[in-house]
CSV table of N, CA and C in Angstrom, one decimal:
chain,number,residue,atom,x,y,z
A,1,UNK,N,-55.9,-132.2,74.7
A,1,UNK,CA,-56.2,-133.4,74.1
A,1,UNK,C,-57.7,-133.5,73.7
A,2,UNK,N,-58.0,-133.8,72.5
A,2,UNK,CA,-59.3,-134.0,72.0
A,2,UNK,C,-59.8,-135.4,72.3
A,3,UNK,N,-61.1,-135.6,72.5
A,3,UNK,CA,-61.7,-136.9,72.7
A,3,UNK,C,-62.8,-137.0,71.6
A,4,UNK,N,-62.9,-138.1,71.0
A,4,UNK,CA,-64.0,-138.3,70.0
A,4,UNK,C,-64.8,-139.6,70.4
A,5,UNK,N,-66.1,-139.4,70.5
A,5,UNK,CA,-67.0,-140.5,70.8
A,5,UNK,C,-67.8,-140.8,69.5
A,6,UNK,N,-67.9,-142.1,69.2
A,6,UNK,CA,-68.6,-142.5,67.9
A,6,UNK,C,-69.8,-143.2,68.3
A,7,UNK,N,-71.0,-142.7,67.8
A,7,UNK,CA,-72.3,-143.3,68.0
A,7,UNK,C,-72.9,-143.8,66.7
A,8,UNK,N,-73.7,-144.9,66.8
A,8,UNK,CA,-74.6,-145.3,65.8
A,8,UNK,C,-75.8,-144.4,65.9
A,9,UNK,N,-76.4,-144.1,64.8
A,9,UNK,CA,-77.6,-143.2,64.7
A,9,UNK,C,-78.7,-143.8,65.6
A,10,UNK,N,-78.9,-145.1,65.7
A,10,UNK,CA,-80.0,-145.7,66.4
A,10,UNK,C,-79.6,-146.0,67.9
A,11,UNK,N,-78.3,-145.9,68.3
A,11,UNK,CA,-77.9,-146.2,69.6
A,11,UNK,C,-77.2,-145.0,70.2
A,12,UNK,N,-77.9,-144.0,70.6
A,12,UNK,CA,-77.4,-142.7,71.1
A,12,UNK,C,-77.1,-142.7,72.6
A,13,UNK,N,-77.4,-143.7,73.3
A,13,UNK,CA,-77.2,-143.7,74.7
A,13,UNK,C,-75.8,-144.1,75.1
A,14,UNK,N,-75.1,-144.9,74.2
A,14,UNK,CA,-73.8,-145.5,74.5
A,14,UNK,C,-72.9,-145.4,73.3
A,15,UNK,N,-71.8,-144.8,73.4
A,15,UNK,CA,-70.9,-144.7,72.2
A,15,UNK,C,-70.4,-146.1,71.8
A,16,UNK,N,-70.2,-146.4,70.5
A,16,UNK,CA,-69.6,-147.6,70.1
A,16,UNK,C,-68.1,-147.6,70.4
A,17,UNK,N,-67.5,-146.5,70.3
A,17,UNK,CA,-66.1,-146.3,70.7
A,17,UNK,C,-65.8,-144.9,71.1
A,18,UNK,N,-64.7,-144.8,72.0
A,18,UNK,CA,-64.2,-143.5,72.4
A,18,UNK,C,-62.7,-143.4,72.1
A,19,UNK,N,-62.3,-142.4,71.4
A,19,UNK,CA,-60.9,-142.3,70.9
A,19,UNK,C,-60.3,-141.1,71.6
A,20,UNK,N,-59.0,-141.3,72.0
A,20,UNK,CA,-58.3,-140.2,72.7
A,20,UNK,C,-57.0,-139.8,72.0
A,21,UNK,N,-56.6,-140.6,71.0
A,21,UNK,CA,-55.3,-140.3,70.3
A,21,UNK,C,-55.6,-139.7,68.9
A,22,UNK,N,-54.8,-138.7,68.6
A,22,UNK,CA,-55.0,-138.0,67.3
A,22,UNK,C,-54.9,-138.9,66.1
A,23,UNK,N,-54.0,-139.8,66.2
A,23,UNK,CA,-53.8,-140.8,65.1
A,23,UNK,C,-55.0,-141.7,64.9
A,24,UNK,N,-55.9,-141.8,65.9
A,24,UNK,CA,-57.1,-142.6,65.7
A,24,UNK,C,-58.3,-141.7,65.4
A,25,UNK,N,-58.2,-140.4,65.9
A,25,UNK,CA,-59.3,-139.5,65.6
A,25,UNK,C,-59.3,-138.9,64.2
A,26,UNK,N,-58.1,-138.6,63.7
A,26,UNK,CA,-58.0,-137.9,62.4
A,26,UNK,C,-58.6,-138.7,61.3
A,27,UNK,N,-58.4,-140.0,61.1
A,27,UNK,CA,-59.0,-140.8,60.0
A,27,UNK,C,-60.6,-140.7,60.0
A,28,UNK,N,-61.2,-140.8,61.2
A,28,UNK,CA,-62.6,-140.7,61.2
A,28,UNK,C,-63.1,-139.3,60.8
A,29,UNK,N,-62.5,-138.3,61.3
A,29,UNK,CA,-62.8,-136.9,60.9
A,29,UNK,C,-62.6,-136.7,59.4
A,30,UNK,N,-61.5,-137.2,58.9
A,30,UNK,CA,-61.2,-137.1,57.5
A,30,UNK,C,-62.2,-137.8,56.6
A,31,UNK,N,-62.7,-138.9,57.1
A,31,UNK,CA,-63.8,-139.7,56.4
A,31,UNK,C,-65.0,-138.9,56.2
A,32,UNK,N,-65.3,-137.9,57.1
A,32,UNK,CA,-66.4,-137.0,56.9
A,32,UNK,C,-66.0,-135.7,56.2
A,33,UNK,N,-64.8,-135.6,55.9
A,33,UNK,CA,-64.3,-134.3,55.2
A,33,UNK,C,-64.0,-133.2,56.2
A,34,UNK,N,-63.8,-133.6,57.5
A,34,UNK,CA,-63.5,-132.6,58.5
A,34,UNK,C,-62.0,-132.6,58.8
A,35,UNK,N,-61.4,-131.5,59.1
A,35,UNK,CA,-60.0,-131.4,59.5
A,35,UNK,C,-59.9,-130.6,60.8
A,36,UNK,N,-59.0,-131.0,61.6
A,36,UNK,CA,-58.8,-130.4,62.9
A,36,UNK,C,-57.4,-130.0,63.0
A,37,UNK,N,-57.2,-128.7,63.5
A,37,UNK,CA,-55.9,-128.2,63.7
A,37,UNK,C,-55.9,-127.5,65.0
A,38,UNK,N,-54.8,-127.5,65.8
A,38,UNK,CA,-54.6,-126.8,67.0
A,38,UNK,C,-53.8,-125.5,66.8
A,39,UNK,N,-54.4,-124.4,67.1
A,39,UNK,CA,-53.7,-123.1,67.0
A,39,UNK,C,-53.4,-122.6,68.4
A,40,UNK,N,-52.2,-122.4,68.7
A,40,UNK,CA,-51.8,-121.9,70.0
A,40,UNK,C,-50.4,-121.3,69.9
A,41,UNK,N,-50.1,-120.3,70.7
A,41,UNK,CA,-51.0,-119.6,71.6
A,41,UNK,C,-51.9,-118.7,70.8
A,42,UNK,N,-53.1,-118.5,71.4
A,42,UNK,CA,-54.1,-117.5,70.8
A,42,UNK,C,-54.1,-116.3,71.6
A,43,UNK,N,-54.3,-115.1,71.0
A,43,UNK,CA,-54.5,-113.9,71.8
A,43,UNK,C,-55.8,-114.0,72.6
A,44,UNK,N,-55.8,-113.4,73.7
A,44,UNK,CA,-57.0,-113.5,74.6
A,44,UNK,C,-57.8,-112.2,74.4
A,45,UNK,N,-58.9,-112.3,73.7
A,45,UNK,CA,-59.7,-111.0,73.5
A,45,UNK,C,-60.4,-110.7,74.8
A,46,UNK,N,-60.6,-109.4,75.0
A,46,UNK,CA,-61.3,-108.9,76.2
A,46,UNK,C,-62.8,-109.2,76.1
A,47,UNK,N,-63.4,-109.3,77.3
A,47,UNK,CA,-64.8,-109.6,77.4
A,47,UNK,C,-65.7,-108.6,76.6
A,48,UNK,N,-65.2,-107.4,76.6
A,48,UNK,CA,-66.0,-106.3,76.0
A,48,UNK,C,-65.5,-105.9,74.6
A,49,UNK,N,-64.6,-106.7,74.1
A,49,UNK,CA,-64.1,-106.4,72.7
A,49,UNK,C,-65.2,-106.5,71.7
A,50,UNK,N,-65.3,-105.6,70.8
A,50,UNK,CA,-66.3,-105.6,69.7
A,50,UNK,C,-66.0,-106.8,68.8
A,51,UNK,N,-67.1,-107.2,68.0
A,51,UNK,CA,-66.9,-108.2,67.0
A,51,UNK,C,-65.8,-107.8,66.0
A,52,UNK,N,-65.8,-106.5,65.7
A,52,UNK,CA,-64.9,-106.0,64.7
A,52,UNK,C,-63.4,-106.1,65.2
A,53,UNK,N,-63.2,-105.8,66.5
A,53,UNK,CA,-61.9,-105.9,67.1
A,53,UNK,C,-61.5,-107.4,67.1
A,54,UNK,N,-62.4,-108.3,67.4
A,54,UNK,CA,-62.0,-109.7,67.5
A,54,UNK,C,-61.7,-110.2,66.1
A,55,UNK,N,-62.5,-109.9,65.1
A,55,UNK,CA,-62.3,-110.4,63.7
A,55,UNK,C,-60.9,-109.8,63.2
A,56,UNK,N,-60.7,-108.6,63.5
A,56,UNK,CA,-59.4,-108.0,63.0
A,56,UNK,C,-58.2,-108.7,63.7
A,57,UNK,N,-58.3,-109.1,64.9
A,57,UNK,CA,-57.3,-109.8,65.6
A,57,UNK,C,-57.0,-111.2,65.0
A,58,UNK,N,-58.1,-111.9,64.7
A,58,UNK,CA,-58.0,-113.3,64.3
A,58,UNK,C,-57.9,-113.5,62.8
A,59,UNK,N,-58.2,-112.5,62.0
A,59,UNK,CA,-58.2,-112.7,60.6
A,59,UNK,C,-56.8,-113.1,60.1
A,60,UNK,N,-55.7,-112.5,60.5
A,60,UNK,CA,-54.4,-112.9,60.1
A,60,UNK,C,-54.0,-114.3,60.6
A,61,UNK,N,-54.5,-114.7,61.8
A,61,UNK,CA,-54.2,-116.0,62.3
A,61,UNK,C,-54.9,-117.1,61.5
A,62,UNK,N,-56.1,-116.8,61.1
A,62,UNK,CA,-56.9,-117.8,60.3
A,62,UNK,C,-56.3,-117.8,58.8
A,63,UNK,N,-55.8,-116.7,58.3
A,63,UNK,CA,-55.2,-116.7,57.0
A,63,UNK,C,-54.0,-117.5,57.0
A,64,UNK,N,-53.2,-117.5,58.1
A,64,UNK,CA,-52.0,-118.2,58.1
A,64,UNK,C,-52.2,-119.7,58.4
A,65,UNK,N,-53.4,-120.1,58.7
A,65,UNK,CA,-53.6,-121.5,59.1
A,65,UNK,C,-53.4,-122.4,57.9
A,66,UNK,N,-53.1,-123.6,58.2
A,66,UNK,CA,-52.9,-124.6,57.1
A,66,UNK,C,-54.2,-125.1,56.5
A,67,UNK,N,-55.3,-125.0,57.3
A,67,UNK,CA,-56.5,-125.6,56.8
A,67,UNK,C,-57.7,-124.6,56.5
A,68,UNK,N,-57.6,-123.4,57.0
A,68,UNK,CA,-58.7,-122.5,56.8
A,68,UNK,C,-58.8,-122.0,55.4
A,69,UNK,N,-57.7,-122.0,54.7
A,69,UNK,CA,-57.7,-121.6,53.3
A,69,UNK,C,-58.3,-120.2,53.0
A,70,UNK,N,-59.0,-120.1,51.9
A,70,UNK,CA,-59.5,-118.7,51.5
A,70,UNK,C,-60.8,-118.4,52.1
A,71,UNK,N,-60.9,-118.6,53.4
A,71,UNK,CA,-62.2,-118.3,54.1
A,71,UNK,C,-62.0,-116.9,54.8
A,72,UNK,N,-62.4,-115.9,54.0
A,72,UNK,CA,-62.1,-114.5,54.5
A,72,UNK,C,-63.2,-113.8,55.2
A,73,UNK,N,-64.4,-114.3,55.1
A,73,UNK,CA,-65.6,-113.7,55.8
A,73,UNK,C,-65.7,-114.3,57.2
A,74,UNK,N,-65.7,-113.5,58.2
A,74,UNK,CA,-65.7,-114.0,59.6
A,74,UNK,C,-67.0,-113.5,60.3
A,75,UNK,N,-67.5,-114.4,61.2
A,75,UNK,CA,-68.6,-114.0,62.1
A,75,UNK,C,-68.3,-114.5,63.5
A,76,UNK,N,-68.5,-113.6,64.5
A,76,UNK,CA,-68.3,-114.0,65.9
A,76,UNK,C,-69.5,-114.5,66.5
A,77,UNK,N,-69.4,-115.6,67.3
A,77,UNK,CA,-70.6,-116.1,68.0
A,77,UNK,C,-70.2,-116.2,69.5
A,78,UNK,N,-71.0,-115.6,70.3
A,78,UNK,CA,-70.8,-115.6,71.8
A,78,UNK,C,-71.9,-116.4,72.4
A,79,UNK,N,-71.5,-117.3,73.3
A,79,UNK,CA,-72.5,-118.1,74.1
A,79,UNK,C,-72.3,-117.9,75.6
A,80,UNK,N,-73.3,-117.6,76.3
A,80,UNK,CA,-73.3,-117.4,77.7
A,80,UNK,C,-72.9,-118.7,78.4
A,81,UNK,N,-72.2,-118.6,79.6
A,81,UNK,CA,-71.9,-119.8,80.4
A,81,UNK,C,-73.1,-120.3,81.0
A,82,UNK,N,-73.3,-121.6,80.9
A,82,UNK,CA,-74.3,-122.3,81.6
A,82,UNK,C,-73.9,-122.5,83.0
A,83,UNK,N,-74.8,-122.4,84.0
A,83,UNK,CA,-74.4,-122.7,85.4
A,83,UNK,C,-74.0,-124.2,85.5
A,84,UNK,N,-73.0,-124.4,86.3
A,84,UNK,CA,-72.5,-125.8,86.5
A,84,UNK,C,-73.5,-126.8,87.0
A,85,UNK,N,-74.6,-126.3,87.7
A,85,UNK,CA,-75.6,-127.1,88.2
A,85,UNK,C,-76.7,-127.3,87.3
A,86,UNK,N,-76.7,-126.8,86.1
A,86,UNK,CA,-77.8,-127.0,85.1
A,86,UNK,C,-78.0,-128.5,84.8
A,87,UNK,N,-79.3,-128.9,84.9
A,87,UNK,CA,-79.6,-130.3,84.7
A,87,UNK,C,-79.4,-130.7,83.2
A,88,UNK,N,-79.7,-129.8,82.3
A,88,UNK,CA,-79.5,-130.2,80.9
A,88,UNK,C,-78.8,-129.1,80.1
A,89,UNK,N,-78.1,-129.4,79.1
A,89,UNK,CA,-77.5,-128.5,78.2
A,89,UNK,C,-78.7,-127.8,77.4
A,90,UNK,N,-78.5,-126.6,76.9
A,90,UNK,CA,-79.5,-126.0,76.1
A,90,UNK,C,-79.7,-126.8,74.8
A,91,UNK,N,-80.9,-126.8,74.3
A,91,UNK,CA,-81.2,-127.5,73.1
A,91,UNK,C,-80.6,-126.7,71.9
A,92,UNK,N,-79.8,-127.5,71.1
A,92,UNK,CA,-79.3,-126.9,69.9
A,92,UNK,C,-79.8,-127.7,68.7
A,93,UNK,N,-80.2,-127.0,67.6
A,93,UNK,CA,-80.7,-127.6,66.4
A,93,UNK,C,-79.6,-128.0,65.5
A,94,UNK,N,-79.8,-129.1,64.9
A,94,UNK,CA,-78.8,-129.6,63.9
A,94,UNK,C,-78.9,-128.6,62.7
A,95,UNK,N,-77.7,-128.2,62.2
A,95,UNK,CA,-77.7,-127.3,61.1
A,95,UNK,C,-76.6,-127.7,60.1
A,96,UNK,N,-76.5,-127.0,59.0
A,96,UNK,CA,-75.5,-127.2,58.0
A,96,UNK,C,-75.3,-125.9,57.3
A,97,UNK,N,-74.2,-125.8,56.5
A,97,UNK,CA,-73.9,-124.6,55.8
A,97,UNK,C,-73.8,-125.0,54.3
A,98,UNK,N,-74.2,-124.1,53.4
A,98,UNK,CA,-74.2,-124.3,52.0
A,98,UNK,C,-72.8,-124.6,51.4
A,99,UNK,N,-71.8,-123.9,52.0
A,99,UNK,CA,-70.4,-124.1,51.6
A,99,UNK,C,-69.5,-124.5,52.7
A,100,UNK,N,-68.3,-124.9,52.4
A,100,UNK,CA,-67.3,-125.2,53.4
A,100,UNK,C,-67.1,-124.1,54.4
A,101,UNK,N,-67.0,-124.4,55.7
A,101,UNK,CA,-66.7,-123.4,56.7
A,101,UNK,C,-65.7,-123.8,57.6
A,102,UNK,N,-65.2,-122.9,58.5
A,102,UNK,CA,-64.3,-123.3,59.6
A,102,UNK,C,-64.8,-122.6,60.8
A,103,UNK,N,-64.5,-123.2,62.0
A,103,UNK,CA,-64.9,-122.7,63.3
A,103,UNK,C,-63.6,-122.8,64.2
A,104,UNK,N,-63.3,-121.6,64.8
A,104,UNK,CA,-62.2,-121.5,65.7
A,104,UNK,C,-62.8,-121.3,67.1
A,105,UNK,N,-62.4,-122.2,68.0
A,105,UNK,CA,-62.8,-122.0,69.4
A,105,UNK,C,-61.8,-121.1,70.1
A,106,UNK,N,-62.2,-119.8,70.3
A,106,UNK,CA,-61.4,-118.8,70.8
A,106,UNK,C,-61.4,-118.8,72.3
A,107,UNK,N,-62.5,-119.0,72.9
A,107,UNK,CA,-62.6,-119.1,74.4
A,107,UNK,C,-63.6,-120.2,74.8
A,108,UNK,N,-63.4,-120.8,75.9
A,108,UNK,CA,-64.4,-121.8,76.4
A,108,UNK,C,-64.1,-123.2,75.7
A,109,UNK,N,-65.1,-124.0,75.9
A,109,UNK,CA,-64.9,-125.4,75.4
A,109,UNK,C,-66.4,-126.0,75.2
A,110,UNK,N,-66.4,-127.1,74.6
A,110,UNK,CA,-67.7,-127.8,74.4
A,110,UNK,C,-67.5,-129.0,73.5
A,111,UNK,N,-68.6,-129.4,72.9
A,111,UNK,CA,-68.6,-130.5,72.0
A,111,UNK,C,-69.2,-130.1,70.7
A,112,UNK,N,-68.6,-130.6,69.6
A,112,UNK,CA,-69.2,-130.4,68.3
A,112,UNK,C,-69.7,-131.8,67.9
A,113,UNK,N,-71.0,-131.8,67.5
A,113,UNK,CA,-71.6,-133.1,67.1
A,113,UNK,C,-71.7,-133.1,65.6
A,114,UNK,N,-71.1,-134.1,65.0
A,114,UNK,CA,-71.1,-134.2,63.5
A,114,UNK,C,-71.9,-135.4,63.1
A,115,UNK,N,-72.9,-135.2,62.2
A,115,UNK,CA,-73.9,-136.2,61.9
A,115,UNK,C,-73.8,-136.4,60.4
A,116,UNK,N,-73.5,-137.7,60.0
A,116,UNK,CA,-73.5,-138.0,58.6
A,116,UNK,C,-74.0,-139.5,58.5
A,117,UNK,N,-75.0,-139.7,57.6
A,117,UNK,CA,-75.6,-141.0,57.3
A,117,UNK,C,-76.1,-141.5,58.7
A,118,UNK,N,-75.5,-142.7,59.1
A,118,UNK,CA,-76.0,-143.3,60.3
A,118,UNK,C,-75.0,-143.2,61.4
A,119,UNK,N,-74.1,-142.2,61.3
A,119,UNK,CA,-73.1,-142.1,62.3
A,119,UNK,C,-73.1,-140.7,62.9
A,120,UNK,N,-72.9,-140.6,64.2
A,120,UNK,CA,-72.7,-139.4,65.0
A,120,UNK,C,-71.4,-139.4,65.6
A,121,UNK,N,-70.5,-138.4,65.3
A,121,UNK,CA,-69.2,-138.2,65.9
A,121,UNK,C,-69.4,-137.0,66.9
A,122,UNK,N,-69.0,-137.2,68.1
A,122,UNK,CA,-69.0,-136.1,69.1
A,122,UNK,C,-67.6,-135.8,69.5
A,123,UNK,N,-67.1,-134.6,69.1
A,123,UNK,CA,-65.7,-134.2,69.3
A,123,UNK,C,-65.6,-133.1,70.4
A,124,UNK,N,-64.8,-133.4,71.4
A,124,UNK,CA,-64.5,-132.3,72.4
A,124,UNK,C,-63.7,-131.3,71.8
A,125,UNK,N,-64.0,-130.0,72.0
A,125,UNK,CA,-63.3,-128.9,71.4
A,125,UNK,C,-62.9,-127.9,72.6
A,126,UNK,N,-61.7,-127.4,72.5
A,126,UNK,CA,-61.3,-126.4,73.5
A,126,UNK,C,-60.6,-125.3,72.8
A,127,UNK,N,-60.2,-124.3,73.6
A,127,UNK,CA,-59.6,-123.1,73.1
A,127,UNK,C,-58.4,-123.5,72.1
A,128,UNK,N,-58.5,-122.9,70.9
A,128,UNK,CA,-57.4,-123.1,69.9
A,128,UNK,C,-57.7,-124.2,68.9
A,129,UNK,N,-58.8,-124.9,69.0
A,129,UNK,CA,-59.2,-125.9,68.1
A,129,UNK,C,-59.9,-125.2,66.8
A,130,UNK,N,-59.3,-125.5,65.7
A,130,UNK,CA,-59.8,-125.0,64.4
A,130,UNK,C,-60.3,-126.2,63.6
A,131,UNK,N,-61.6,-126.2,63.3
A,131,UNK,CA,-62.2,-127.3,62.6
A,131,UNK,C,-62.7,-126.7,61.2
A,132,UNK,N,-62.4,-127.4,60.2
A,132,UNK,CA,-63.0,-127.1,58.9
A,132,UNK,C,-64.0,-128.1,58.6
A,133,UNK,N,-65.2,-127.7,58.2
A,133,UNK,CA,-66.3,-128.5,57.9
A,133,UNK,C,-66.7,-128.4,56.4
A,134,UNK,N,-66.9,-129.6,55.8
A,134,UNK,CA,-67.3,-129.5,54.4
A,134,UNK,C,-68.7,-129.0,54.2
A,135,UNK,N,-69.1,-128.6,53.0
A,135,UNK,CA,-70.4,-128.1,52.7
A,135,UNK,C,-71.4,-129.2,53.0
A,136,UNK,N,-72.6,-128.7,53.6
A,136,UNK,CA,-73.7,-129.6,53.9
A,136,UNK,C,-73.5,-130.6,55.0
A,137,UNK,N,-72.5,-130.6,55.7
A,137,UNK,CA,-72.3,-131.5,56.8
A,137,UNK,C,-73.2,-131.1,58.0
A,138,UNK,N,-74.1,-131.9,58.4
A,138,UNK,CA,-75.0,-131.6,59.5
A,138,UNK,C,-74.2,-131.7,60.9
A,139,UNK,N,-74.4,-130.6,61.7
A,139,UNK,CA,-73.6,-130.5,63.0
A,139,UNK,C,-74.4,-129.6,63.9
A,140,UNK,N,-73.9,-129.6,65.2
A,140,UNK,CA,-74.3,-128.6,66.2
A,140,UNK,C,-73.3,-128.6,67.3
A,141,UNK,N,-73.3,-127.5,68.0
A,141,UNK,CA,-72.3,-127.3,69.1
A,141,UNK,C,-73.0,-127.1,70.4
A,142,UNK,N,-72.5,-127.6,71.5
A,142,UNK,CA,-73.0,-127.4,72.8
A,142,UNK,C,-71.8,-127.0,73.7
A,143,UNK,N,-71.9,-125.8,74.3
A,143,UNK,CA,-70.8,-125.3,75.2
A,143,UNK,C,-70.8,-126.1,76.5
A,144,UNK,N,-69.6,-126.2,77.1
A,144,UNK,CA,-69.4,-126.9,78.4
A,144,UNK,C,-70.1,-126.0,79.5
A,145,UNK,N,-70.6,-126.7,80.5
A,145,UNK,CA,-71.2,-126.0,81.6
A,145,UNK,C,-70.1,-125.1,82.3
A,146,UNK,N,-70.5,-123.9,82.7
A,146,UNK,CA,-69.6,-123.1,83.5
A,146,UNK,C,-68.6,-122.3,82.7
A,147,UNK,N,-68.7,-122.4,81.4
A,147,UNK,CA,-67.7,-121.7,80.5
A,147,UNK,C,-68.4,-120.9,79.4
A,148,UNK,N,-68.2,-119.6,79.4
A,148,UNK,CA,-68.7,-118.8,78.3
A,148,UNK,C,-67.8,-119.2,77.1
A,149,UNK,N,-68.5,-119.2,75.9
A,149,UNK,CA,-67.8,-119.7,74.7
A,149,UNK,C,-67.8,-118.6,73.7
A,150,UNK,N,-66.6,-118.5,73.0
A,150,UNK,CA,-66.5,-117.5,71.9
A,150,UNK,C,-65.9,-118.3,70.7
A,151,UNK,N,-66.7,-118.3,69.6
A,151,UNK,CA,-66.3,-119.0,68.4
A,151,UNK,C,-66.3,-118.0,67.2
A,152,UNK,N,-65.3,-118.2,66.4
A,152,UNK,CA,-65.3,-117.4,65.1
A,152,UNK,C,-65.5,-118.4,64.0
A,153,UNK,N,-66.6,-118.1,63.2
A,153,UNK,CA,-66.9,-118.9,62.0
A,153,UNK,C,-66.3,-118.2,60.8
A,154,UNK,N,-65.8,-118.9,59.9
A,154,UNK,CA,-65.1,-118.4,58.7
A,154,UNK,C,-65.7,-119.1,57.5
A,155,UNK,N,-65.9,-118.3,56.4
A,155,UNK,CA,-66.4,-118.9,55.1
A,155,UNK,C,-65.9,-118.0,54.0
A,156,UNK,N,-66.1,-118.5,52.8
A,156,UNK,CA,-65.6,-117.7,51.6
A,156,UNK,C,-66.5,-116.5,51.3
A,157,UNK,N,-67.8,-116.6,51.7
A,157,UNK,CA,-68.7,-115.4,51.5
A,157,UNK,C,-69.6,-115.2,52.7
A,158,UNK,N,-70.1,-114.0,52.8
A,158,UNK,CA,-71.1,-113.8,54.0
A,158,UNK,C,-72.3,-114.7,53.9
A,159,UNK,N,-72.8,-115.0,52.7
A,159,UNK,CA,-73.9,-115.8,52.5
A,159,UNK,C,-73.6,-117.2,53.0
A,160,UNK,N,-72.4,-117.7,52.9
A,160,UNK,CA,-72.0,-119.0,53.3
A,160,UNK,C,-72.0,-119.1,54.9
A,161,UNK,N,-72.1,-118.0,55.6
A,161,UNK,CA,-72.1,-118.0,57.0
A,161,UNK,C,-73.5,-118.2,57.6
A,162,UNK,N,-74.5,-118.3,56.8
A,162,UNK,CA,-75.9,-118.4,57.2
A,162,UNK,C,-76.2,-119.9,57.3
A,163,UNK,N,-76.5,-120.3,58.5
A,163,UNK,CA,-76.8,-121.7,58.7
A,163,UNK,C,-78.2,-122.1,58.3
A,164,UNK,N,-78.3,-123.3,57.8
A,164,UNK,CA,-79.6,-123.8,57.4
A,164,UNK,C,-80.0,-125.0,58.4
A,165,UNK,N,-81.2,-125.0,58.9
A,165,UNK,CA,-81.6,-126.1,59.8
A,165,UNK,C,-81.9,-127.3,58.9
A,166,UNK,N,-81.5,-128.5,59.4
A,166,UNK,CA,-81.7,-129.7,58.6
A,166,UNK,C,-83.1,-130.3,58.8
A,167,UNK,N,-83.7,-130.0,59.9
A,167,UNK,CA,-85.0,-130.6,60.1
A,167,UNK,C,-85.0,-131.9,60.8
A,168,UNK,N,-83.8,-132.4,61.0
A,168,UNK,CA,-83.6,-133.7,61.7
A,168,UNK,C,-83.7,-133.5,63.2
A,169,UNK,N,-84.3,-134.4,63.9
A,169,UNK,CA,-84.4,-134.2,65.4
A,169,UNK,C,-83.3,-134.9,66.2
A,170,UNK,N,-82.3,-135.3,65.6
A,170,UNK,CA,-81.2,-136.1,66.3
A,170,UNK,C,-80.6,-135.3,67.5
A,171,UNK,N,-80.5,-133.9,67.3
A,171,UNK,CA,-79.9,-133.1,68.3
A,171,UNK,C,-80.8,-133.1,69.6
A,172,UNK,N,-82.1,-133.2,69.4
A,172,UNK,CA,-83.0,-133.3,70.6
A,172,UNK,C,-83.0,-134.7,71.2
A,173,UNK,N,-82.7,-135.7,70.5
A,173,UNK,CA,-82.7,-137.1,71.0
A,173,UNK,C,-81.3,-137.5,71.6
A,174,UNK,N,-80.3,-136.7,71.4
A,174,UNK,CA,-78.9,-137.0,71.9
A,174,UNK,C,-78.7,-136.2,73.2
A,175,UNK,N,-78.5,-136.9,74.3
A,175,UNK,CA,-78.1,-136.2,75.5
A,175,UNK,C,-76.6,-136.0,75.5
A,176,UNK,N,-76.2,-134.7,75.4
A,176,UNK,CA,-74.8,-134.4,75.3
A,176,UNK,C,-74.1,-134.7,76.6
A,177,UNK,N,-73.0,-135.4,76.5
A,177,UNK,CA,-72.2,-135.7,77.6
A,177,UNK,C,-70.9,-134.9,77.5
A,178,UNK,N,-70.4,-134.5,78.7
A,178,UNK,CA,-69.1,-133.8,78.7
A,178,UNK,C,-68.0,-134.8,78.4
A,179,UNK,N,-67.1,-134.5,77.5
A,179,UNK,CA,-66.0,-135.4,77.2
A,179,UNK,C,-64.7,-134.9,77.8
């Protein structure tokens, strides 16, 4: 089950609402041009599998997805597990992509923070969640404590997989909460 917390840009300490039902979550995501799909069961890649092995395994799965569309260029992102006793999550910078992209949470969990205008949506993501993000949507990801994370990013071109920093400091002002 996904959870979505909705914050006002100026009130980042307390969400305006917290949603737990997909029929409530989907309209807010759609309003930002974001789509969420659950893919399961997913193959479990080995810890030592190469990026090439992982992309070869997941390319047909993404191609068959309802929402990933013609996003044929893949990039693997691995994030180390934070210790459960860590006081703070690592700092992540807000970024965006020049073209529409997708992200598949292959292993681990965390939150994807989506920032548009005066609104911040914080979506819990877990293994099997496939998100498509429209071009230029500002966002960042913070992995859950104690869980190594493996994400596959997909785009139409290799150039579209290069993130651009937005220069906005909202990611440093928002204290990420586990959802």
